[in-house]
Every structure is written in structure tokens, then in C-alpha cells.
Coordinates of C-alpha atoms and ligand atoms in Angstrom, one line a residue:
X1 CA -15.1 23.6 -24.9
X2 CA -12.6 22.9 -27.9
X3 CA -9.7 20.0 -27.5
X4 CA -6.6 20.9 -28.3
X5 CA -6.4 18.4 -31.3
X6 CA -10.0 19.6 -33.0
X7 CA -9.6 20.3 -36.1
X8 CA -10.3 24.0 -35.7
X9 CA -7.6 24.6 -32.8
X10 CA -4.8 22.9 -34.9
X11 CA -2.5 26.1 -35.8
X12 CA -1.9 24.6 -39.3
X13 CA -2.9 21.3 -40.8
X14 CA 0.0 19.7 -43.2
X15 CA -0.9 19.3 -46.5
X16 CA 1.0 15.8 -46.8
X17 CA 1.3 13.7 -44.0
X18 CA 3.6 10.4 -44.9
X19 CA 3.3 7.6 -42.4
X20 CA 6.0 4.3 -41.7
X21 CA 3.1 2.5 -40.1
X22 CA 5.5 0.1 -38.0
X23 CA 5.1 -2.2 -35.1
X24 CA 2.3 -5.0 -36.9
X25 CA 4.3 -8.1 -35.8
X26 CA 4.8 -6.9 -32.6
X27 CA 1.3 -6.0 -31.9
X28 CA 0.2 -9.7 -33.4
X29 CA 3.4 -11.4 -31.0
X30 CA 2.6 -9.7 -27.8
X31 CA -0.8 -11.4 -28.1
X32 CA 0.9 -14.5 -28.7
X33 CA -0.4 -14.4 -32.7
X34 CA 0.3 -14.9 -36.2
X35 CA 2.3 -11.9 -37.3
X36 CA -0.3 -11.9 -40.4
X37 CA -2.8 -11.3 -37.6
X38 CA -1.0 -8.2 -37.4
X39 CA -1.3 -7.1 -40.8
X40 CA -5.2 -7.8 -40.7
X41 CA -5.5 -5.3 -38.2
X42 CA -3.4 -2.8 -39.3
X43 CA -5.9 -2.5 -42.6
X44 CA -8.3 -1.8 -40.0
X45 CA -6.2 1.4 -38.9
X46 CA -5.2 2.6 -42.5
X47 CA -9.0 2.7 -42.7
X48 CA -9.0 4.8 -39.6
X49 CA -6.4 7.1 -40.4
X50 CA -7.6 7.6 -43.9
X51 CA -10.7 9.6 -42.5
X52 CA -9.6 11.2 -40.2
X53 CA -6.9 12.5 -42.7
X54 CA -10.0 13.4 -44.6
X55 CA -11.5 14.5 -41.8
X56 CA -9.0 17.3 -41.2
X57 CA -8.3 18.5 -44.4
X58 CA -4.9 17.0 -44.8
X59 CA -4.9 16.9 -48.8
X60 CA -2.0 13.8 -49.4
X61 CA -1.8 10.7 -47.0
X62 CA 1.7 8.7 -48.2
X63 CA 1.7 5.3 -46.1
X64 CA 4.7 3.1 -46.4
X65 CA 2.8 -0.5 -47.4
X66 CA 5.7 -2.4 -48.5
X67 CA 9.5 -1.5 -49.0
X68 CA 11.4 -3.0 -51.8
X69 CA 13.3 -4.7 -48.5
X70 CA 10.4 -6.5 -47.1
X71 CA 10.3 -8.7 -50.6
X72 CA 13.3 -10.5 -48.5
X73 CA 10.6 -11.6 -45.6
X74 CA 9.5 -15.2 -45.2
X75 CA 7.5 -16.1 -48.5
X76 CA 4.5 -16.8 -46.7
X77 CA 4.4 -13.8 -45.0
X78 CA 4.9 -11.6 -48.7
X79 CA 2.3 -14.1 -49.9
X80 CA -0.5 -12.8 -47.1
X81 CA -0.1 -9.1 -47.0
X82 CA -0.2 -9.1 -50.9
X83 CA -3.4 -11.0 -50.8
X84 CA -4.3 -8.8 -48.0
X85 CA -3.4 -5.5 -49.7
X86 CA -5.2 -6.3 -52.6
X87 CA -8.5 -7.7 -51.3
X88 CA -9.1 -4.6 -49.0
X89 CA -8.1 -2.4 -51.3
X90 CA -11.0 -4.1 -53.5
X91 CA -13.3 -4.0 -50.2
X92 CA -12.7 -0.3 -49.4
X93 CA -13.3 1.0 -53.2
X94 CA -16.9 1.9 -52.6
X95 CA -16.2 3.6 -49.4
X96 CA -13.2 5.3 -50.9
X97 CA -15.4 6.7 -53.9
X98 CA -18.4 7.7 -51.2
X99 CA -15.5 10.0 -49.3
X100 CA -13.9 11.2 -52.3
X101 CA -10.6 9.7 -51.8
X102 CA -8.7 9.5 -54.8
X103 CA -6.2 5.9 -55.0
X104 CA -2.7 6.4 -56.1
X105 CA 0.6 3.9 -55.8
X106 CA 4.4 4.8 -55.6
X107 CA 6.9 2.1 -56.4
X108 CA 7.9 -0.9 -58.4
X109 CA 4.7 -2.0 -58.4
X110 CA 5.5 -4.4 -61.4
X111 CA 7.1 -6.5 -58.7
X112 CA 4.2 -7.5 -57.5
X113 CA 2.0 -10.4 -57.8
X114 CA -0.9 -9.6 -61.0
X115 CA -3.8 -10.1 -58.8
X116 CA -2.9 -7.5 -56.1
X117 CA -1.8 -5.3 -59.1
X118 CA -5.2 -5.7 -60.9
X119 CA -7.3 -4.9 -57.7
X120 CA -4.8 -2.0 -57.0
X121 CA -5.5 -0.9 -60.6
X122 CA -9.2 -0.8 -60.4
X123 CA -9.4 1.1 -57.5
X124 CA -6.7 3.5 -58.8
X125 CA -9.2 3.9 -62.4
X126 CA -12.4 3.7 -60.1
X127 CA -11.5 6.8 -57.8
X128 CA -9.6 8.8 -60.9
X129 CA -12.1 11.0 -60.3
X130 CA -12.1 11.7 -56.5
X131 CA -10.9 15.4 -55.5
X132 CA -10.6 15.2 -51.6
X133 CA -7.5 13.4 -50.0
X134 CA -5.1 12.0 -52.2
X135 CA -4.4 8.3 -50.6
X136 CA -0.7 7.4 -52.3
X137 CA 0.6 3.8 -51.3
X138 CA 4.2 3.3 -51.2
X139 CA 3.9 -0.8 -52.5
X140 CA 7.6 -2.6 -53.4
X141 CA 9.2 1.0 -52.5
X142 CA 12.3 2.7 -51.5
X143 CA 13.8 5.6 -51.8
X144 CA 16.9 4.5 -53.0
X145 CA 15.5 2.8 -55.9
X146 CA 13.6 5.6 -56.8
X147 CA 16.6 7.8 -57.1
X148 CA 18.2 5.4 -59.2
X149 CA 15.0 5.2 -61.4
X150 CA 15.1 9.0 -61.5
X151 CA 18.6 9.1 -62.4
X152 CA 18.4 6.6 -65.2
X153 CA 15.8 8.1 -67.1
X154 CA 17.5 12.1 -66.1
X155 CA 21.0 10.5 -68.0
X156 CA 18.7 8.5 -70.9
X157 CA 16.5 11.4 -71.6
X158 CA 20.0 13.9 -71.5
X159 CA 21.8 11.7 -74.0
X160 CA 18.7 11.9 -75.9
X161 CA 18.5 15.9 -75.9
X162 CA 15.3 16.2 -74.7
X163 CA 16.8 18.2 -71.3
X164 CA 19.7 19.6 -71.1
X165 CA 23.1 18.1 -68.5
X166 CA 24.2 21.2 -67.3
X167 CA 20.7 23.0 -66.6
X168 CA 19.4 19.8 -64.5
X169 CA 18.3 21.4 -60.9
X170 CA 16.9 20.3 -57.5
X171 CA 13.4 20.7 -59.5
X172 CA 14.2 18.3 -62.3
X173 CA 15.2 15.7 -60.1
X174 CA 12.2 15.7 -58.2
X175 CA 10.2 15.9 -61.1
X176 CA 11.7 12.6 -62.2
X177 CA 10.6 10.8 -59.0
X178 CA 7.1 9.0 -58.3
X179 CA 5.8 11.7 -56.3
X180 CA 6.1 14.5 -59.0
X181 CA 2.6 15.5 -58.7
X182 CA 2.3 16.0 -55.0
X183 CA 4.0 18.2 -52.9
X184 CA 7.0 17.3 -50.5
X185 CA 5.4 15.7 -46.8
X186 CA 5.2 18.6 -43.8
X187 CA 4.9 15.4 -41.6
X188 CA 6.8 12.2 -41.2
X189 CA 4.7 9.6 -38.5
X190 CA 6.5 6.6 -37.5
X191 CA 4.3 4.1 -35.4
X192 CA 6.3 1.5 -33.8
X193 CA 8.9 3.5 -32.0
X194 CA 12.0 3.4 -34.1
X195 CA 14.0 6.5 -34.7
X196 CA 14.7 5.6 -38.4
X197 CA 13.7 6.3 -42.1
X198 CA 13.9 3.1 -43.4
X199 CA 15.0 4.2 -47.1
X200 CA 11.3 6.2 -47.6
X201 CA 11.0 9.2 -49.0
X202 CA 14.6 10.2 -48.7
X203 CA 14.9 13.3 -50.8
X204 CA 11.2 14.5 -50.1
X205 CA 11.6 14.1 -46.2
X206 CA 14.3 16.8 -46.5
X207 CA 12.6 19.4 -44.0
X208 CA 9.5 17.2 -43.1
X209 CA 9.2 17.8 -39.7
X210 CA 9.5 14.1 -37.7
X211 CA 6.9 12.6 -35.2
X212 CA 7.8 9.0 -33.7
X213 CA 5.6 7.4 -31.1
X214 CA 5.7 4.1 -29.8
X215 CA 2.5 2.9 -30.4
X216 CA 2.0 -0.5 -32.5
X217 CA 0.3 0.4 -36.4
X218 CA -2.8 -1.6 -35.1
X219 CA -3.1 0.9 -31.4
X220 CA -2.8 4.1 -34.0
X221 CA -5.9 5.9 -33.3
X222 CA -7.8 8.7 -34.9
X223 CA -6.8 10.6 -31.3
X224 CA -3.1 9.6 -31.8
X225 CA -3.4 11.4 -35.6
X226 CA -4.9 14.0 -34.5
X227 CA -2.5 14.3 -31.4
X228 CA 0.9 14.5 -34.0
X229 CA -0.9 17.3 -36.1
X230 CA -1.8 19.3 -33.2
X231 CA 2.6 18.7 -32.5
X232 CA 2.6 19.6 -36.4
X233 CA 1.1 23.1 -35.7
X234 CA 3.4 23.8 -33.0
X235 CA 6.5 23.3 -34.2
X236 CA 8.6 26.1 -35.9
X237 CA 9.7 25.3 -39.7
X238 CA 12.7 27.4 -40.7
X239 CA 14.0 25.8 -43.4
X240 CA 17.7 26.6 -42.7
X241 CA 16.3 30.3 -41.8
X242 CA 16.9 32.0 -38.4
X243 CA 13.9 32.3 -36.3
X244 CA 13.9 36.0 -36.5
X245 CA 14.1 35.6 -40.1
X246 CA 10.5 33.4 -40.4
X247 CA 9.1 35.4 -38.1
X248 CA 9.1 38.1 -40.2
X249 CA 8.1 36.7 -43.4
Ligands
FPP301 C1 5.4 -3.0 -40.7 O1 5.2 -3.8 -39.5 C2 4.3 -3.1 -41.6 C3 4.3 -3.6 -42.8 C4 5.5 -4.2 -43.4 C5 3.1 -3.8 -43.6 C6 2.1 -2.7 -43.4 C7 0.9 -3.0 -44.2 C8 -0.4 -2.9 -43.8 C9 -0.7 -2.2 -42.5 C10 -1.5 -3.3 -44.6 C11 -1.7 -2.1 -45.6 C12 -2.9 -2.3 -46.3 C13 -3.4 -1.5 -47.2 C14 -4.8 -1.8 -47.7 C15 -2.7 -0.3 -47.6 P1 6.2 -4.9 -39.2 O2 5.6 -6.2 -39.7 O3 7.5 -4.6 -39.6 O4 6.1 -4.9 -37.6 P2 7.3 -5.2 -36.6 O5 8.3 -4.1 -36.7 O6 6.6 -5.1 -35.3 O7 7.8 -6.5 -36.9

């Protein structure tokens, strides 16, 4: 007999799923540890999630790593998820490459600290190649920044006539932003319980259908994924349509 969250009973699997993966010093305090501790074994649930993303068919996974804010956190704590990012990045390369996962990064990554950057960057050149999901990791992100980006080089590249003010549309501005290439999300996950968007993905969000559960990052299971598509396939997009109106398309 088919559960309702197999792959083949979902009524439509989202072809970008972008995920605030919140709740990893929480998780580590409630056991009385390090938040750090928390961070360690969220890794172990991007792993998780990453194949079962794969797993479903979902063709972009955006995860929300690190926001421009979290630079503001206690040094040592920036200092161990850096450290952290960039060593299982390193780890998971092979694994990555064996499941045809293709690396990408959204941010301002120059912010960061070169060795994380450099292991970041090897991955990213080792799985160039890779045609299945499309892993993008929002590192020293937010959304606001990247609108300002996209507006500075819109108003630099006007001034220098290469486009033209007066014909600059909803599809020029996205293609200025960092996730030009992909497709907007269908589905924003936020682990952790908040009902916030924390200054990610702001214009791309704008009819990304919203799933919020309070389970911790590190609690996220491959059931709990498959659970918010399943939610996914049942919801009605309309996209400022009536009902009636999508129905009949
Ligand atoms: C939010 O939890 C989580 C982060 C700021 C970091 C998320 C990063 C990882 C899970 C590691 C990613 C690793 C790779 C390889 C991509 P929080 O610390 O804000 O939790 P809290 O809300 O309970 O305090």
C-alpha cells in the first residue's frame, strides 16, 4: 500500500524548495550543550535532506546557511560554523559527485574566511559537472543586500548604456540577483517554528507557498520533507487568479 508522502502519490513535486533551517541552538540547549553542538548535527540533516531532495525529484534545494546578520554572533561561534561549513562541505564532495548533485553558493561570499571559501570553491569546480539536484547555499546572505547589489549594478550598467532606464522590468531585476539561473522557490520550509522570513529570498519568495513546523534543524527528517511536499501538492497556487480561473487553465 502507497503512503501518502511517496514520491509517486505526491500530486506535484516543487521544482525549488528553499529551506531557513532554524532551531540548531535550541536543539544543542535543550540537551544542555554547546550551541556548536548544534550546528554539527544540523550538517548531518542537510545531508539528509539533500537526498531525499534528490530522492524526489525536486530539481533546486536553496538552504539558508548563513545570513549577512549572523556575522554579528559571538566570534567564536562565526569562527566554528565557518570551519564547520567548509570541512563538510570538503567531506561530502565525493558523495555529492556519486549522486550527481551539482554545488552552488548565493551571497557575499567574499566575506568569508579564505579557507571555507577555498573548500566551498572546490566543491563548486568538482561537481560543475553534476546534472541532478542543484544544491545552492545561501553563505553571508540576505535578501536585502542582494537587492542593493542588483540595484547598483542595474543603475552602473544604465549610466553605462548597456540597458536601457526606462525598459528595466520585473525580469531584469531578477536577472541581476544571485539566483538568475534558477527558477523562483514553489516552497518555503522553515524548521524551528518561527513565522518569519528573516530577510531570505525576499523578492523570489513572492508566491512561494510557506510551510513552518516546529521541529529543531537537527529533528528535520527525510519523513518531515517528504510530509511538507505531500502539503506542497495540496495546496492551490493562484497567483492573484480566482480559483475558477486556475481551474480552468
Ligand atoms: C540557525 O539555527 C542555523 C544557522 C545559523 C546555521 C545553519 C548551518 C548549518 C546547519 C550548517 C550548514 C552546513 C552546510 C554544510 C551547508 P540557530 O543557531 O539560529 O538556532 P536557534 O534559533 O535555535 O538559536
Amino acid at each position: 500500500m502507497r503512503n501518502e508522502t511517496d514520491k509517486a502519490t505526491i500530486k506535484q513535486v516543487p521544482s525549488h524548495v528553499a529551506i531557513i533551517m532554524d532551531g540548531n541552538g535550541r536543539w544543542a540547549q535543550a540537551r544542555g550543550l554547546e550551541r556548536s553542538q548544534g550546528h554539527v548535527e544540523g550538517v548531518n540533516t542537510v545531508r539528509r535532506i539533500t537526498e531525499v531532495a534528490s530522492e524526489m525529484g525536486v530539481r533546486y534545494l536553496t538552504l539558508y546557511a548563513f545570513s549577512t546578520e549572523n556575522w554579528n554572533r559571538p566570534k567564536e561561534e562565526v569562527d566554528a560554523l565557518m570551519h564547520l561549513i567548509g570541512i563538510a562541505i570538503e567531506r561530502e564532495t565525493p558523495d555529492l559527485i556519486k549522486n550527481n548533485v551539482r554545488l552552488t553558493m548565493i551571497g557575499d561570499v567574499e566575506r568569508m574566511p579564505s579557507d571555507a571559501l577555498e573548500r566551498l570553491r572546490g566543491c563548486i569546480a568538482r561537481t560543475s559537472h553534476c546534472t541532478g539536484l542543484n544544491l545552492n547555499l545561501a553563505l553571508s546572505y540576505s535578501a536585502r543586500w542582494e537587492i542593493a547589489d542588483a540595484a547598483r549594478r542595474i543603475a552602473s550598467d544604465a549610466v553605462a548604456g548597456k540597458i536601457d532606464a526606462s525598459a528595466i522590468d520585473e525580469a531584469t531585476v531578477s536577472s541581476y540577483l544571485t539566483t538568475a539561473a534558477m527558477p523562483d522557490p514553489d516552497l518555503l520550509i522553515r524548521t524551528g517554528g518561527d513565522l518569519r522570513v528573516s530577510n531570505f529570498l525576499l523578492w523570489q519568495i513572492a508566491y512561494a507557498e510557506i510551510y513552518v513546523t516546529p521541529t529543531y534543524w537537527p529533528d528535520f527528517t527525510k519523513e518531515a520533507f517528504r510530509e511538507a511536499l505531500a502539503q506542497f501538492g495540496c495546496r492551490e497556487r493562484r497567483f492573484g487568479l480566482t480559483g475558477e480561473q486556475v481551474r480552468a487553465i
